[in-house]
Phi, psi and omega in degrees: 000317179299322180297314181293325177294317180296323179288320183287331186305312179299320178294320178295322178297312179295321179295319178295318178302310181290328177295314179296316179300314182294317185278354178238294184293315182282315182301322184255022184305325181255014181212066182295329176295320176297322178295316179299320178296317179299323184280348182301334180285345181260151178292130180270143177294145174300153185307320182293328177279324179293330183303324180298323181275328182281340176049050176092348180274160174274147179154200181223162179224138183230139172282128181261119182293132177198140176279354185256006178163180179254119184230142177233126178259132182239132176234121180283148180272325187266347179218159181279080182221132176235135180225143176239126179254137175241126178301311175224140177199139179290120188303310185294315181293317179299317180295319178300315180293319179299312181295327178294323182283313187252351182292336177237115184277149174288149177299142009267012183283157171242140179258136178226128176287125182257340183205143173204091185238153177222126182234116175287141178233182183294333182230026178156181181249132176256126180233138178231134174231138182220145179230150174235135175256138179208164170238173181301328186251003186283130175267322180261117187247129174295134180238134182230134180218150175226126174241127177235157174219149176266002179295130177281343183264358181290148176298324178218132177275346178215136174223119177247133180237153173222132183211162172253116181257176179245000000 
């Protein structure tokens, strides 16, 4: 029993990560004010703790409750950007799930991979994959990115973002 639980845990962690990302960042991609209203029911991180996730930008950060991991959702105030941080997440499984979700765009959009990089570091590998959805006439294009690391010392092993670009 312990073996099956240990094997299932990484997949459950990645599934929880993608579920939170999908139901918040993707669902509210064109309604960030609606997302902020939805998040009012959750405890917001104090400004000093949120600053680490906001990296100089204005906005808010919320701890997302999950039995499968520690997740922080960040919504910027000045730009249409939503990010989800995972303290730990299996890189390969998370990337497979991410690509399944954003790799094929719903009609009338077309999905294009914009980035797929892998950088070895002193304590792990950092990998980033990014997609852009567009139509022939779209000026504002949804952008999706996932950065994972196998580093055990990283603040977050996974960061998934969704934004509206120009």
